[in-house]
């Protein structure tokens, strides 16, 4: 008999229907812990989707926080969130890869699409050893909670 424990993600999101998948060297999936280890010989892609389809065509932002491994940002709770760490990016140290939550600033307004939106693949550059990135989706989810925002589990990219 096999016994195992499922380790929940460090930043579990608020239960909204949005997800980040990370493809490493062509293998796509969701790691239960949400932590993906990458080396300079790896290639990775990020796939953003709405697994149950309830947020298809909704606008979203993909945010990230860089940090040194071993010193991750403290999780915070979004108003009406599902727990103490449903936001895994640090508001004081955040960057945005894609953002369609605010007023349109270009012709391209990203939305969650059937089959997912893929960014990459990208080659992992050298010189990142010891650093990490938390990535998280914030999607428009009308009526989901008091702020109508769904958050994905955060994906943690650790560079070896």
mmCIF file of C-alpha atoms in Angstrom:
data_model
loop_
_atom_site.group_PDB
_atom_site.id
_atom_site.type_symbol
_atom_site.label_atom_id
_atom_site.label_comp_id
_atom_site.label_asym_id
_atom_site.label_seq_id
_atom_site.Cartn_x
_atom_site.Cartn_y
_atom_site.Cartn_z
ATOM 1 C CA UNK A 1 0.000 0.000 0.000
ATOM 2 C CA UNK A 2 1.307 3.402 -0.999
ATOM 3 C CA UNK A 3 0.808 6.314 1.332
ATOM 4 C CA UNK A 4 1.348 9.852 0.183
ATOM 5 C CA UNK A 5 0.545 13.386 1.179
ATOM 6 C CA UNK A 6 -0.584 16.068 -1.182
ATOM 7 C CA UNK A 7 1.267 19.252 -0.320
ATOM 8 C CA UNK A 8 -0.989 22.221 -1.048
ATOM 9 C CA UNK A 9 0.378 25.220 -2.909
ATOM 10 C CA UNK A 10 1.990 27.929 -0.812
ATOM 11 C CA UNK A 11 -0.347 30.527 -2.332
ATOM 12 C CA UNK A 12 -3.632 28.703 -3.071
ATOM 13 C CA UNK A 13 -5.595 31.473 -4.772
ATOM 14 C CA UNK A 14 -9.211 32.117 -3.856
ATOM 15 C CA UNK A 15 -10.832 29.176 -5.624
ATOM 16 C CA UNK A 16 -11.681 31.057 -8.813
ATOM 17 C CA UNK A 17 -11.777 29.257 -12.154
ATOM 18 C CA UNK A 18 -8.379 30.402 -13.410
ATOM 19 C CA UNK A 19 -5.147 28.453 -13.562
ATOM 20 C CA UNK A 20 -1.473 28.761 -14.456
ATOM 21 C CA UNK A 21 0.203 25.723 -15.951
ATOM 22 C CA UNK A 22 3.935 25.635 -16.519
ATOM 23 C CA UNK A 23 5.430 23.591 -19.334
ATOM 24 C CA UNK A 24 9.041 22.585 -18.723
ATOM 25 C CA UNK A 25 10.944 21.158 -21.677
ATOM 26 C CA UNK A 26 7.657 20.362 -23.416
ATOM 27 C CA UNK A 27 5.984 18.610 -20.451
ATOM 28 C CA UNK A 28 2.883 20.471 -19.280
ATOM 29 C CA UNK A 29 1.154 20.088 -15.969
ATOM 30 C CA UNK A 30 0.301 21.521 -12.626
ATOM 31 C CA UNK A 31 2.638 20.585 -9.774
ATOM 32 C CA UNK A 32 0.549 20.229 -6.567
ATOM 33 C CA UNK A 33 2.957 22.443 -4.600
ATOM 34 C CA UNK A 34 2.982 25.056 -7.364
ATOM 35 C CA UNK A 35 6.814 25.139 -7.316
ATOM 36 C CA UNK A 36 8.688 24.598 -10.589
ATOM 37 C CA UNK A 37 12.467 24.158 -10.532
ATOM 38 C CA UNK A 38 14.249 25.520 -13.623
ATOM 39 C CA UNK A 39 17.889 25.418 -14.725
ATOM 40 C CA UNK A 40 19.696 27.351 -17.488
ATOM 41 C CA UNK A 41 19.362 24.337 -19.805
ATOM 42 C CA UNK A 42 15.546 24.345 -19.498
ATOM 43 C CA UNK A 43 12.888 25.818 -21.722
ATOM 44 C CA UNK A 44 9.545 26.807 -20.202
ATOM 45 C CA UNK A 45 6.158 28.145 -21.226
ATOM 46 C CA UNK A 46 3.271 29.502 -19.195
ATOM 47 C CA UNK A 47 -0.309 28.518 -20.048
ATOM 48 C CA UNK A 48 -3.183 30.576 -18.621
ATOM 49 C CA UNK A 49 -6.673 29.141 -18.679
ATOM 50 C CA UNK A 50 -10.110 28.719 -17.115
ATOM 51 C CA UNK A 51 -10.348 24.924 -16.565
ATOM 52 C CA UNK A 52 -14.154 24.803 -16.121
ATOM 53 C CA UNK A 53 -14.711 27.538 -18.719
ATOM 54 C CA UNK A 54 -16.641 29.884 -16.413
ATOM 55 C CA UNK A 55 -14.162 32.728 -17.001
ATOM 56 C CA UNK A 56 -13.710 32.342 -20.767
ATOM 57 C CA UNK A 57 -13.414 35.730 -22.485
ATOM 58 C CA UNK A 58 -12.936 37.496 -19.152
ATOM 59 C CA UNK A 59 -10.148 40.034 -18.794
ATOM 60 C CA UNK A 60 -7.224 39.352 -16.499
ATOM 61 C CA UNK A 61 -3.820 40.465 -15.298
ATOM 62 C CA UNK A 62 -0.778 38.210 -14.982
ATOM 63 C CA UNK A 63 1.340 39.614 -12.163
ATOM 64 C CA UNK A 64 4.707 38.570 -10.779
ATOM 65 C CA UNK A 65 6.973 39.229 -7.826
ATOM 66 C CA UNK A 66 10.711 38.478 -8.027
ATOM 67 C CA UNK A 67 12.568 37.507 -4.853
ATOM 68 C CA UNK A 68 15.512 35.571 -3.449
ATOM 69 C CA UNK A 69 14.766 31.890 -2.769
ATOM 70 C CA UNK A 70 14.104 31.320 0.900
ATOM 71 C CA UNK A 71 12.614 34.801 1.352
ATOM 72 C CA UNK A 72 9.212 34.573 -0.386
ATOM 73 C CA UNK A 73 6.619 37.325 -0.129
ATOM 74 C CA UNK A 74 4.059 37.018 2.633
ATOM 75 C CA UNK A 75 0.709 35.857 1.346
ATOM 76 C CA UNK A 76 -2.175 38.249 1.758
ATOM 77 C CA UNK A 77 -5.922 37.800 1.573
ATOM 78 C CA UNK A 78 -8.067 39.491 -1.029
ATOM 79 C CA UNK A 79 -11.356 40.921 0.268
ATOM 80 C CA UNK A 80 -13.765 37.986 0.226
ATOM 81 C CA UNK A 81 -10.867 35.628 -0.426
ATOM 82 C CA UNK A 82 -10.692 31.981 0.437
ATOM 83 C CA UNK A 83 -7.831 32.102 2.885
ATOM 84 C CA UNK A 84 -4.829 33.870 4.333
ATOM 85 C CA UNK A 85 -2.647 33.534 1.221
ATOM 86 C CA UNK A 86 -4.889 33.853 -1.822
ATOM 87 C CA UNK A 87 -2.594 36.586 -3.168
ATOM 88 C CA UNK A 88 1.006 35.459 -3.669
ATOM 89 C CA UNK A 89 2.467 38.599 -5.199
ATOM 90 C CA UNK A 90 3.777 41.469 -3.101
ATOM 91 C CA UNK A 91 1.920 44.732 -3.887
ATOM 92 C CA UNK A 92 5.092 46.672 -2.984
ATOM 93 C CA UNK A 93 7.233 44.650 -5.426
ATOM 94 C CA UNK A 94 5.005 43.622 -8.310
ATOM 95 C CA UNK A 95 5.338 43.615 -12.069
ATOM 96 C CA UNK A 96 2.691 42.903 -14.678
ATOM 97 C CA UNK A 97 3.214 40.769 -17.785
ATOM 98 C CA UNK A 98 -0.279 41.195 -19.252
ATOM 99 C CA UNK A 99 -3.035 43.464 -17.982
ATOM 100 C CA UNK A 100 -6.517 43.894 -19.382
ATOM 101 C CA UNK A 101 -8.262 44.681 -16.084
ATOM 102 C CA UNK A 102 -7.931 48.441 -16.473
ATOM 103 C CA UNK A 103 -8.878 50.693 -19.389
ATOM 104 C CA UNK A 104 -7.625 49.336 -22.732
ATOM 105 C CA UNK A 105 -4.212 50.756 -23.602
ATOM 106 C CA UNK A 106 -3.750 48.957 -26.905
ATOM 107 C CA UNK A 107 -5.553 47.047 -29.610
ATOM 108 C CA UNK A 108 -4.579 43.764 -27.913
ATOM 109 C CA UNK A 109 -6.818 43.104 -24.887
ATOM 110 C CA UNK A 110 -6.008 39.619 -23.526
ATOM 111 C CA UNK A 111 -8.789 37.399 -22.237
ATOM 112 C CA UNK A 112 -8.892 33.843 -20.972
ATOM 113 C CA UNK A 113 -9.577 31.629 -23.977
ATOM 114 C CA UNK A 114 -10.647 28.035 -24.582
ATOM 115 C CA UNK A 115 -7.588 25.799 -24.634
ATOM 116 C CA UNK A 116 -5.534 28.400 -22.753
ATOM 117 C CA UNK A 117 -3.294 31.292 -23.701
ATOM 118 C CA UNK A 118 0.345 30.232 -23.984
ATOM 119 C CA UNK A 119 3.280 32.555 -23.348
ATOM 120 C CA UNK A 120 6.575 31.148 -24.586
ATOM 121 C CA UNK A 121 8.446 28.887 -24.794
ATOM 122 C CA UNK A 122 11.370 30.784 -23.316
ATOM 123 C CA UNK A 123 14.925 29.651 -22.642
ATOM 124 C CA UNK A 124 15.971 30.035 -19.009
ATOM 125 C CA UNK A 125 18.878 32.485 -19.005
ATOM 126 C CA UNK A 126 21.985 31.929 -16.907
ATOM 127 C CA UNK A 127 22.711 34.061 -13.865
ATOM 128 C CA UNK A 128 19.367 33.558 -12.125
ATOM 129 C CA UNK A 129 20.516 30.880 -9.667
ATOM 130 C CA UNK A 130 18.982 31.469 -6.252
ATOM 131 C CA UNK A 131 16.208 33.726 -7.488
ATOM 132 C CA UNK A 132 12.510 33.003 -7.839
ATOM 133 C CA UNK A 133 9.319 34.459 -9.319
ATOM 134 C CA UNK A 134 5.766 34.131 -8.080
ATOM 135 C CA UNK A 135 3.249 34.337 -10.947
ATOM 136 C CA UNK A 136 -0.476 34.776 -10.408
ATOM 137 C CA UNK A 137 -3.603 35.493 -12.451
ATOM 138 C CA UNK A 138 -6.164 38.054 -11.316
ATOM 139 C CA UNK A 139 -9.263 37.588 -13.491
ATOM 140 C CA UNK A 140 -12.554 39.422 -13.752
ATOM 141 C CA UNK A 141 -15.176 37.154 -12.138
ATOM 142 C CA UNK A 142 -18.514 38.985 -11.912
ATOM 143 C CA UNK A 143 -20.255 38.195 -8.620
ATOM 144 C CA UNK A 144 -17.588 35.707 -7.466
ATOM 145 C CA UNK A 145 -16.732 37.739 -4.354
ATOM 146 C CA UNK A 146 -17.186 41.349 -3.162
ATOM 147 C CA UNK A 147 -14.475 42.584 -5.560
ATOM 148 C CA UNK A 148 -15.413 40.296 -8.510
ATOM 149 C CA UNK A 149 -11.823 39.054 -8.854
ATOM 150 C CA UNK A 150 -10.694 35.435 -9.062
ATOM 151 C CA UNK A 151 -7.091 34.559 -8.250
ATOM 152 C CA UNK A 152 -5.256 31.466 -9.461
ATOM 153 C CA UNK A 153 -2.935 29.402 -7.341
ATOM 154 C CA UNK A 154 0.416 31.139 -7.621
ATOM 155 C CA UNK A 155 3.053 29.355 -9.695
ATOM 156 C CA UNK A 156 6.519 29.649 -8.187
ATOM 157 C CA UNK A 157 9.452 29.491 -10.599
ATOM 158 C CA UNK A 158 12.702 28.688 -8.753
ATOM 159 C CA UNK A 159 15.923 29.113 -10.712
ATOM 160 C CA UNK A 160 18.687 26.631 -9.884
#
